[in-house]
XYZ file of C-alpha atoms in Angstrom:
705
model
C 60.459 68.558 78.844
C 64.041 68.389 77.575
C 64.741 67.529 73.945
C 66.167 64.127 75.010
C 63.102 63.243 77.091
C 60.858 64.494 74.279
C 62.666 62.337 71.715
C 62.389 59.247 73.888
C 58.751 60.003 74.711
C 57.939 60.183 71.011
C 59.512 56.794 70.396
C 57.797 55.327 73.475
C 54.407 56.403 72.118
C 55.279 54.829 68.760
C 56.428 51.580 70.409
C 53.205 51.191 72.398
C 51.167 51.902 69.276
C 53.053 49.136 67.449
C 52.462 46.829 70.416
C 48.710 47.472 70.246
C 48.705 46.750 66.509
C 50.629 43.521 67.034
C 48.171 42.421 69.730
C 45.220 43.081 67.417
C 46.917 41.123 64.621
C 47.498 38.106 66.881
C 43.952 38.246 68.271
C 42.534 38.294 64.735
C 44.610 35.252 63.802
C 43.406 33.437 66.927
C 39.772 34.176 66.096
C 40.214 33.127 62.475
C 41.820 29.855 63.562
C 39.025 29.160 66.055
C 36.324 29.642 63.399
C 38.095 27.891 60.527
C 36.660 24.477 59.597
C 38.537 21.351 60.630
C 39.230 18.464 58.275
C 38.409 16.111 61.116
C 41.716 14.263 60.935
C 43.870 13.695 63.984
C 46.913 15.209 62.297
C 44.970 18.360 61.404
C 43.745 18.715 64.978
C 47.295 18.370 66.304
C 48.604 20.998 63.887
C 45.749 23.388 64.744
C 46.396 22.999 68.470
C 50.152 23.564 67.985
C 49.382 26.699 65.963
C 46.973 27.910 68.642
C 49.567 27.251 71.375
C 52.080 29.337 69.436
C 49.647 32.234 69.065
C 48.715 32.060 72.745
C 52.405 32.149 73.661
C 52.934 35.233 71.492
C 49.924 36.925 73.078
C 51.302 36.220 76.555
C 54.566 37.853 75.544
C 52.717 40.901 74.230
C 50.726 41.259 77.451
C 53.888 40.868 79.542
C 55.622 43.536 77.478
C 53.166 46.293 78.436
C 55.114 47.039 81.608
C 58.302 48.972 80.714
C 58.205 47.950 77.064
C 61.139 50.173 76.121
C 64.120 50.627 78.427
C 67.410 50.877 76.490
C 69.200 52.421 73.551
C 72.649 52.092 72.036
C 74.240 54.405 69.489
C 77.061 52.996 67.393
C 80.258 54.679 66.304
C 78.569 54.967 62.890
C 75.735 56.966 64.536
C 73.212 54.154 64.049
C 70.585 53.951 66.805
C 69.226 50.663 68.141
C 66.464 50.559 70.737
C 66.116 47.639 73.169
C 62.890 46.374 74.720
C 61.036 43.426 76.194
C 60.053 42.063 72.808
C 60.979 42.764 69.200
C 58.682 45.012 67.154
C 58.675 46.097 63.520
C 57.123 49.089 61.808
C 54.322 48.734 59.258
C 56.976 48.797 56.526
C 58.871 45.921 58.156
C 61.777 47.919 59.597
C 63.083 46.997 63.056
C 61.679 49.409 65.625
C 62.524 47.587 68.851
C 65.064 44.806 69.419
C 64.204 41.968 71.820
C 66.637 42.100 74.744
C 67.498 38.451 74.134
C 68.472 38.912 70.491
C 72.209 38.755 69.581
C 72.246 42.356 68.333
C 71.053 43.517 71.787
C 74.141 42.059 73.495
C 76.232 45.285 73.237
C 73.656 47.055 75.432
C 74.701 44.741 78.259
C 78.251 43.747 77.403
C 79.904 46.861 76.017
C 82.488 48.508 78.292
C 84.934 51.364 77.913
C 87.650 48.735 77.432
C 85.613 46.735 74.903
C 83.060 49.083 73.370
C 81.746 46.617 70.753
C 81.367 49.560 68.303
C 79.115 51.302 70.861
C 79.528 55.004 71.605
C 76.489 55.629 73.823
C 74.407 53.463 76.152
C 71.169 54.992 77.381
C 68.833 53.547 80.019
C 65.282 54.864 79.915
C 62.987 54.993 82.937
C 59.243 54.886 82.184
C 56.426 55.389 84.710
C 52.693 54.896 84.194
C 50.921 58.202 84.864
C 47.157 58.575 84.337
C 47.076 55.522 82.093
C 49.951 56.687 79.879
C 53.572 55.522 79.788
C 55.728 58.562 80.542
C 59.514 58.790 80.147
C 60.672 60.151 83.491
C 64.444 59.861 83.294
C 67.332 58.868 81.034
C 70.775 57.744 82.168
C 73.491 58.133 79.521
C 76.827 56.370 79.607
C 79.445 57.618 77.155
C 81.605 54.605 76.410
C 84.235 56.620 74.586
C 85.089 58.175 77.957
C 86.091 56.373 81.186
C 83.454 56.384 83.907
C 81.428 54.346 86.385
C 77.950 54.903 85.062
C 77.264 51.177 84.651
C 76.171 50.733 88.276
C 73.897 53.772 88.535
C 70.780 52.129 87.176
C 71.312 49.155 89.468
C 71.674 51.522 92.432
C 68.460 53.299 91.492
C 66.658 49.978 91.116
C 67.651 48.564 94.483
C 66.718 51.737 96.367
C 63.129 51.478 95.132
C 60.923 50.168 97.981
C 60.220 46.395 97.870
C 56.679 45.214 97.119
C 57.034 41.578 98.225
C 57.920 40.227 94.792
C 61.144 40.027 92.814
C 61.202 42.200 89.696
C 63.082 41.617 86.470
C 66.299 43.550 85.824
C 66.171 43.933 82.047
C 67.401 47.508 82.125
C 70.151 46.918 84.675
C 71.818 43.625 83.715
C 75.564 44.110 84.207
C 78.238 42.872 81.824
C 79.349 39.921 83.964
C 75.704 38.930 84.532
C 74.881 39.057 80.821
C 77.781 36.756 79.941
C 76.240 34.169 82.274
C 72.750 34.686 80.861
C 73.983 34.098 77.288
C 76.236 31.125 78.080
C 75.711 27.930 75.994
C 72.684 25.694 76.479
C 74.526 22.379 76.588
C 76.548 22.933 79.720
C 76.115 23.067 83.468
C 76.462 26.762 84.270
C 77.384 27.236 87.930
C 77.171 30.683 89.500
C 78.854 31.224 92.860
C 77.706 34.517 94.272
C 77.315 36.175 97.624
C 74.052 37.729 98.833
C 72.704 40.527 96.662
C 74.939 39.786 93.677
C 71.938 39.086 91.448
C 72.527 35.372 90.907
C 68.823 34.487 91.177
C 67.616 37.065 88.668
C 70.504 36.096 86.399
C 69.341 32.469 86.497
C 65.730 33.435 85.719
C 66.728 35.763 82.893
C 68.924 32.983 81.556
C 65.871 30.703 81.485
C 63.991 33.343 79.479
C 66.943 33.818 77.112
C 67.246 30.066 76.552
C 63.536 29.780 75.731
C 63.895 32.618 73.224
C 67.073 31.287 71.630
C 66.265 27.547 71.690
C 62.471 27.652 71.596
C 62.081 24.591 69.384
C 64.358 22.482 71.580
C 62.915 23.532 74.925
C 59.225 24.142 74.272
C 58.353 20.427 74.266
C 60.444 19.603 77.349
C 59.793 22.602 79.622
C 62.167 24.208 82.113
C 62.250 23.283 85.802
C 63.129 25.857 88.470
C 63.960 24.423 91.899
C 63.883 26.915 94.764
C 64.525 26.495 98.500
C 61.030 27.212 99.859
C 57.440 27.996 98.953
C 58.035 31.563 100.176
C 60.908 31.877 97.729
C 58.856 30.506 94.819
C 56.095 32.948 95.725
C 58.685 35.731 95.727
C 59.989 34.951 92.210
C 56.762 33.773 90.576
C 56.229 37.023 88.652
C 59.675 37.289 87.065
C 59.345 34.810 84.202
C 55.713 35.720 83.386
C 56.842 39.369 83.225
C 59.317 38.196 80.581
C 56.552 36.434 78.655
C 57.425 32.896 79.749
C 54.873 30.686 81.514
C 55.716 27.064 80.567
C 57.969 26.779 83.599
C 57.669 24.284 86.447
C 58.427 25.836 89.867
C 59.131 23.330 92.650
C 60.824 23.145 96.021
C 63.000 20.121 96.900
C 60.005 18.959 98.943
C 57.829 18.819 95.803
C 60.081 16.912 93.424
C 58.196 13.665 93.938
C 54.715 13.874 92.364
C 51.886 13.735 94.870
C 54.032 14.819 97.837
C 54.361 18.373 99.130
C 56.739 18.194 102.076
C 57.294 21.367 104.102
C 58.561 19.920 107.392
C 62.306 19.914 108.059
C 64.096 17.190 109.960
C 66.446 18.040 112.773
C 69.994 18.903 111.820
C 71.277 15.465 112.814
C 68.544 13.537 110.988
C 69.018 15.648 107.839
C 72.687 14.754 107.892
C 71.882 11.027 107.830
C 69.059 11.190 105.277
C 70.933 13.506 102.950
C 74.187 11.544 102.850
C 75.115 9.387 99.848
C 75.134 6.251 102.038
C 71.346 6.280 101.982
C 71.381 5.273 98.323
C 72.873 1.897 99.244
C 70.560 1.566 102.267
C 67.555 1.991 99.970
C 69.020 -0.408 97.403
C 69.300 -3.009 100.159
C 65.773 -2.268 101.380
C 64.266 -2.832 97.942
C 66.310 -5.984 97.347
C 65.019 -7.429 100.636
C 61.397 -6.627 99.856
C 60.702 -9.887 98.026
C 60.178 -12.999 100.154
C 60.970 -16.053 98.032
C 60.717 -19.318 100.005
C 63.691 -21.653 100.251
C 61.475 -24.703 99.901
C 58.848 -26.165 97.596
C 55.659 -24.133 97.281
C 52.280 -25.866 97.009
C 49.092 -24.078 95.910
C 45.508 -25.272 95.783
C 43.430 -23.223 93.342
C 39.872 -22.069 94.079
C 38.727 -24.958 91.924
C 40.729 -27.496 93.912
C 43.560 -28.053 91.406
C 46.893 -28.865 93.032
C 49.884 -26.822 91.815
C 53.511 -26.886 92.906
C 56.939 -25.477 92.154
C 60.109 -27.014 93.581
C 62.891 -25.355 95.546
C 65.338 -25.816 92.653
C 62.848 -24.307 90.193
C 62.380 -21.262 92.419
C 66.162 -20.837 92.557
C 66.267 -21.061 88.759
C 63.656 -18.298 88.575
C 65.860 -16.113 90.760
C 68.940 -16.832 88.637
C 67.144 -15.415 85.591
C 66.947 -11.967 87.158
C 69.202 -9.062 86.287
C 70.959 -6.957 88.911
C 70.607 -3.971 86.582
C 66.823 -4.248 86.321
C 64.325 -2.584 88.629
C 62.347 -4.345 91.320
C 59.141 -4.450 89.300
C 60.892 -5.451 86.073
C 62.462 -8.384 87.882
C 59.103 -9.132 89.469
C 57.569 -9.492 86.029
C 60.360 -11.807 84.860
C 60.207 -13.848 88.081
C 56.421 -14.303 88.045
C 56.403 -15.232 84.386
C 58.967 -17.984 84.993
C 57.139 -19.181 88.107
C 53.876 -19.484 86.214
C 55.650 -21.254 83.358
C 56.900 -23.829 85.889
C 53.444 -24.112 87.487
C 51.918 -24.784 84.065
C 54.613 -27.304 83.090
C 54.397 -29.106 86.436
C 50.613 -29.297 86.159
C 50.890 -30.727 82.654
C 53.336 -33.375 83.845
C 51.071 -34.238 86.769
C 48.246 -34.755 84.268
C 50.369 -36.951 81.991
C 51.313 -34.376 79.344
C 54.995 -34.180 78.448
C 54.838 -30.648 76.950
C 52.345 -27.813 76.386
C 51.587 -25.902 73.214
C 51.735 -22.091 73.374
C 47.979 -21.523 73.405
C 47.329 -24.036 76.182
C 50.151 -22.562 78.264
C 48.720 -19.030 77.813
C 45.265 -20.178 78.832
C 46.618 -21.841 81.964
C 48.545 -18.720 82.942
C 45.435 -16.580 82.508
C 43.608 -19.015 84.787
C 46.400 -18.668 87.363
C 46.201 -14.868 87.290
C 42.429 -14.972 87.679
C 42.667 -17.353 90.643
C 42.623 -15.606 94.018
C 44.605 -18.329 95.796
C 47.379 -18.260 93.189
C 47.593 -14.470 93.225
C 47.822 -14.447 97.011
C 50.758 -16.892 97.103
C 52.640 -15.194 94.265
C 52.157 -11.746 95.770
C 53.550 -12.985 99.058
C 56.668 -14.077 97.172
C 57.083 -10.797 95.322
C 54.590 -8.134 96.322
C 54.179 -5.041 94.159
C 54.915 -2.017 96.258
C 55.430 1.720 96.296
C 58.223 4.019 97.382
C 56.020 5.252 100.227
C 55.577 1.741 101.613
C 59.284 0.946 101.459
C 60.317 4.154 103.224
C 57.585 3.864 105.835
C 58.704 0.368 106.787
C 62.369 1.396 106.755
C 61.827 4.133 109.354
C 59.144 2.404 111.449
C 60.728 -1.066 111.683
C 64.079 -1.000 113.534
C 64.785 -4.647 112.706
C 64.326 -4.035 108.986
C 66.482 -0.891 109.109
C 69.183 -2.769 111.007
C 69.146 -5.537 108.381
C 69.540 -3.236 105.354
C 71.903 -0.648 106.856
C 74.468 -2.998 108.380
C 78.004 -1.578 107.893
C 76.453 1.622 106.486
C 74.811 3.383 109.452
C 75.790 3.298 113.087
C 73.271 2.235 115.725
C 72.981 5.896 116.779
C 72.201 6.926 113.199
C 69.646 4.158 112.866
C 67.954 5.373 116.032
C 67.775 8.906 114.612
C 65.775 7.630 111.631
C 63.062 5.894 113.654
C 59.556 7.351 113.481
C 56.023 6.074 113.823
C 53.976 4.867 110.856
C 51.830 7.693 109.545
C 54.323 10.453 110.307
C 54.269 13.223 107.691
C 56.909 13.282 104.985
C 59.805 15.677 105.488
C 61.729 17.625 102.835
C 64.677 15.223 103.071
C 62.300 12.256 102.627
C 61.353 13.395 99.139
C 64.753 12.594 97.628
C 64.604 9.187 99.319
C 61.134 8.539 97.883
C 62.469 9.410 94.447
C 65.410 7.046 94.915
C 63.048 4.233 95.958
C 60.801 4.873 92.972
C 63.806 4.663 90.668
C 64.847 1.343 92.214
C 61.306 -0.025 92.060
C 60.634 1.070 88.494
C 57.246 1.184 86.852
C 54.897 -1.629 87.627
C 53.557 -3.055 84.395
C 51.058 -5.869 84.501
C 52.509 -9.132 83.222
C 51.337 -10.902 80.033
C 48.937 -8.149 78.985
C 47.692 -8.697 75.457
C 44.594 -7.446 73.707
C 42.978 -10.886 73.827
C 43.751 -11.318 77.486
C 42.455 -7.896 78.384
C 39.164 -8.492 76.643
C 38.761 -11.943 78.171
C 38.621 -10.621 81.687
C 42.370 -10.448 82.394
C 43.118 -9.351 85.945
C 46.319 -7.859 87.308
C 47.995 -9.574 90.162
C 47.291 -6.578 92.344
C 45.499 -3.834 90.521
C 45.349 -1.531 93.516
C 49.033 -0.738 93.316
C 49.125 0.397 89.697
C 49.949 4.039 88.970
C 49.844 5.201 85.375
C 51.653 8.168 83.932
C 53.196 9.020 80.601
C 55.002 11.794 78.866
C 52.550 12.524 76.135
C 49.229 11.874 77.745
C 48.379 12.980 81.237
C 44.894 13.326 82.647
C 41.913 14.826 80.937
C 42.546 17.992 82.899
C 46.189 18.275 81.894
C 46.990 20.405 78.888
C 50.227 22.341 79.161
C 53.712 20.941 78.902
C 54.496 22.295 82.370
C 51.505 20.493 83.896
C 52.397 17.191 82.258
C 56.008 17.511 83.346
C 55.009 18.192 86.951
C 52.947 15.000 87.108
C 55.558 12.749 85.515
C 58.368 11.640 87.829
C 60.430 10.405 84.885
C 60.155 13.611 82.876
C 63.478 14.808 81.424
C 63.526 18.603 81.347
C 65.134 20.614 78.591
C 66.848 22.765 81.192
C 66.878 22.913 84.982
C 67.555 25.939 87.189
C 68.539 25.237 90.791
C 68.616 28.183 93.183
C 70.230 28.132 96.614
C 71.891 24.999 95.301
C 74.279 24.798 98.225
C 71.319 23.508 100.298
C 70.724 20.395 98.225
C 71.903 17.191 99.879
C 73.785 14.449 98.074
C 70.536 12.479 97.801
C 68.645 15.496 96.472
C 71.246 15.930 93.733
C 70.612 12.339 92.647
C 66.922 13.235 92.187
C 67.852 16.351 90.198
C 70.263 14.435 87.975
C 67.524 11.988 86.964
C 65.568 14.937 85.597
C 68.588 16.469 83.830
C 69.842 13.642 81.642
C 70.895 16.145 78.973
C 73.065 17.971 81.547
C 71.712 21.390 80.666
C 71.459 23.270 83.943
C 71.933 26.615 85.629
C 73.040 26.163 89.229
C 73.317 29.202 91.489
C 74.233 29.417 95.125
C 76.617 30.614 97.772
C 78.805 28.113 99.589
C 79.118 30.601 102.433
C 75.352 30.280 103.077
C 75.278 26.461 103.111
C 73.408 25.275 106.204
C 72.356 21.720 105.289
C 74.638 19.151 106.980
C 74.833 17.220 103.681
C 74.892 20.360 101.514
C 77.593 21.642 99.185
C 80.969 22.741 100.492
C 82.833 22.704 97.159
C 81.199 22.975 93.714
C 83.740 20.759 91.962
C 83.189 18.016 94.522
C 79.401 18.321 94.683
C 79.058 18.440 90.896
C 81.783 15.972 90.022
C 79.247 14.127 87.855
C 79.107 17.154 85.531
C 82.676 16.576 84.321
C 83.854 18.851 81.527
C 80.350 20.228 81.003
C 80.650 22.377 84.134
C 81.419 26.097 83.701
C 81.941 28.062 86.937
C 81.244 31.818 87.177
C 81.713 34.049 90.201
C 79.778 37.205 91.137
C 81.329 39.360 93.869
C 79.564 42.716 93.512
C 76.497 43.066 95.734
C 73.895 45.526 94.555
C 71.429 44.871 97.364
C 73.436 45.274 100.535
C 75.051 48.471 101.792
C 78.665 48.493 102.907
C 77.554 48.978 106.524
C 75.316 45.906 106.414
C 78.030 43.839 104.740
C 80.418 44.624 107.591
C 77.786 43.800 110.237
C 77.005 40.496 108.543
C 80.683 39.577 108.390
C 81.152 40.406 112.084
C 78.241 38.173 113.096
C 79.484 35.443 110.757
C 83.010 35.378 112.176
C 81.635 35.402 115.757
C 79.861 32.151 114.840
C 82.937 30.510 113.368
C 82.441 31.286 109.664
C 85.000 32.582 107.179
C 84.394 36.060 105.724
C 83.562 36.034 101.997
C 84.818 38.305 99.228
C 81.898 40.679 98.821
C 82.073 44.198 97.345
C 79.214 46.620 97.941
C 78.526 49.514 95.559
C 76.346 51.405 98.063
C 76.716 53.130 101.399
C 73.829 53.408 103.834
C 72.854 53.618 107.476
C 74.743 51.935 110.323
C 73.250 48.834 111.883
C 70.981 49.608 114.844
C 71.264 47.525 118.036
C 68.274 47.387 120.361
C 67.361 45.513 123.569
C 63.661 44.752 124.027
C 61.341 42.698 126.205
C 58.731 40.486 124.535
C 55.868 42.826 125.461
C 57.634 45.684 123.662
C 58.284 43.832 120.416
C 55.096 44.381 118.405
C 54.865 48.094 119.220
C 58.501 48.572 118.315
C 58.134 46.789 114.971
C 54.955 48.598 113.911
C 56.163 51.988 115.116
C 59.498 51.592 113.332
C 57.773 50.723 110.045
C 55.075 53.401 110.401
C 55.378 55.852 107.560
C 58.099 53.856 105.817
C 57.697 52.553 102.288
C 58.447 48.970 101.376
C 58.483 45.696 103.300
C 60.174 44.400 106.452
C 61.117 41.005 107.813
C 61.637 39.710 111.343
C 64.098 36.811 111.297
C 63.879 34.507 114.294
C 65.833 31.578 115.706
C 64.111 28.338 114.687
C 63.137 27.649 118.284
C 61.056 30.854 118.534
C 58.948 30.555 115.372
C 56.015 28.625 116.836
C 56.002 30.665 120.046
C 55.933 33.980 118.200
C 53.160 32.876 115.877
C 50.997 31.812 118.802
C 51.859 34.897 120.832
C 51.901 37.736 118.305
C 49.997 36.921 115.100
C 46.747 38.425 116.413
C 48.370 41.546 117.866
C 48.947 43.300 114.548
C 47.569 42.939 111.029
C 51.012 43.966 109.779
C 52.629 40.702 110.917
C 52.592 37.689 108.571
C 53.616 34.114 109.297
C 54.115 31.013 107.158
C 54.556 30.624 103.357
C 52.371 33.679 102.603
C 54.300 35.904 105.023
C 55.975 37.875 102.218
C 52.597 39.323 101.278
C 52.457 41.036 104.685
C 53.904 44.369 105.642
C 56.202 42.639 108.150
C 57.043 38.994 107.421
C 58.127 36.757 110.293
C 60.356 33.930 109.100
C 63.284 31.683 109.988
C 66.685 32.354 108.443
C 66.357 29.294 106.231
C 63.064 30.496 104.783
C 64.489 33.905 103.885
C 67.132 32.511 101.543
C 66.848 34.263 98.201
C 64.529 36.964 99.594
C 65.139 40.662 100.216
C 63.421 43.332 102.303
C 63.816 47.057 102.844
C 64.182 46.627 106.611
C 65.299 43.503 108.476
C 65.011 42.847 112.221
C 67.279 39.997 113.335
C 66.191 38.650 116.711
C 68.769 37.124 119.087
C 71.614 36.966 116.585
C 73.858 34.830 118.808
C 71.189 32.123 118.938
C 70.756 32.149 115.152
C 74.528 32.021 114.831
C 74.591 28.685 116.615
C 72.195 27.165 114.044
C 73.267 25.573 110.801
C 76.876 25.264 109.698
C 79.680 27.726 110.558
C 77.367 30.697 111.108
C 75.618 30.336 107.766
C 72.162 31.164 109.166
C 73.178 34.447 110.772
C 74.983 35.498 107.595
C 71.811 34.814 105.596
C 69.679 36.724 108.107
C 71.809 39.866 108.118
C 72.155 40.060 104.352
C 68.421 40.262 103.513
C 68.265 44.027 104.127
C 68.440 46.557 101.283
C 68.244 49.677 103.479
C 68.329 49.102 107.227
C 69.449 46.277 109.511
C 68.366 45.990 113.153
C 69.930 43.525 115.584
C 67.393 42.977 118.360
C 68.069 41.237 121.644
C 64.651 40.132 122.909
C 64.222 38.736 126.405
C 61.233 36.998 127.981
C 59.010 39.139 130.203
């Protein structure tokens, strides 16, 4: 072993010994806390639980740090040595042994260049491999910053050539200067990263989330961070990155999961998505909610269960309507309306019985009687029925007359026809943003006139079956973590939101995201060139106009994943389909793209034979129209083939272009490229498909037998 490797091995052994000691210390504190007596006060219990949460969080970080604990070193011009790792560690005497990669004094490891050395003379990247249960230093890569060179990409090249295992890995040792500047950008801004395939924008966004939690722990711990990804396959692909960085209080959702209780995985057709995703739908839904109430234009007479005659005049009903606010939600206005109606019913009854006015207690008692009376509740509910977002949207799509009424001058007759579907149809991904919009318009349904006395006297809601409770601080008995509570609460405001493949979000989906990002602290990453949603982003400034001066746009042009040969093939297929070639610079050369003609009965043998003996993972990317056919035809022919959300766990995943966004594979087989090129917008799908490969791209033309 060389003297350099020996020196780094000695420190590695020391670092892991310190990690073990730190783990033991934290475990002892946890045990002591668990066995310490409680004062029995609520405040004491809260403080104990907060302390325990903090210790558990530290233990998670320690466990996550075991893999590649130490990976970097910088030597200053003054010959001081600083070592960089997953977490910070101190010696028994309190001296700094290892600097957390997120700490300010670790920044030169990532940001120093030959042009701006930041007082750094040497940058060293250390490769560690587990061998026989021990962490062994296998390689060091030195970059002398006092001399010009191109060593900064070497570690990234080495990383990307490692065979894929079906999951995204962190890039702590290989973060480039331009990536680190994005990671460490301010919290209180909307950081937008435009980057082509393989430029590292996803891992940058995830590492930024980890850096923010480290730097602003107190601000973000109570609010959680939301990560929105394009598909369940994508979330499965990235789900190990943040835990590997010691962060677990993160909510991972697809656009089809933003509305609590709904998990939509079905996509609408291109044309339907265009209608549902457009901003016009916001006004359509506003009209739908405003037309949900059914207030008569004539006097209303009610006979109670006990035979008492009640009435409210046409003019009184109009007065009740005039008291409503256009800025209030449907259910807030419902509460105001019903309260005024019942006030009039009570007053009119008093007058009918010869009483000129009612005292407060008598009025309250009468109103309680009204609420408890089935006949009264039925009539009042028919005037202003409590409802849900699901009911509104179901009626909108299943009732052409209702849709025509609320979308006049907004949607054409052809567009209205596109939206029609039968009651009971499953929710689609684009529906979720519409459900969220409806829920916002409806507001929370609170039961009217609820007081402690009324509750204990047998108070009944006007329609208890519609009530849905949820709050920020409570949650169910089975809910404990901040992330779990946030997931269940539609009105939760996150401390920070990460949106990946953001170009795919429709205008309506952005409205749902904005409601969860009131503080306007976001990291938005995407590639306009890959936008395939008909209502998706075409220009960041236009799409994010609501961000105003808080928006900061960064661009990444260097692709680490894709070879120069694959880049050129992808651009050729893109331009054939009408797309514009992007600015994309590859740092690697590789193998030429392989073209192959096959019949359907040759496909499985070709795929399995090609991958036989190869390390890593492969993906077959199909035209949308072939997905179902291939699953039915081929899924039982080879254990290597995987379909659906769990496909990335298989040796050879079979997916659509849309469901591969954000993913990468060692080998990619693109089937019938011309057909994929006709999908989506301006060749976006074929560009996505071709740029998933890290090593080898195949373009297969498959014909029916």
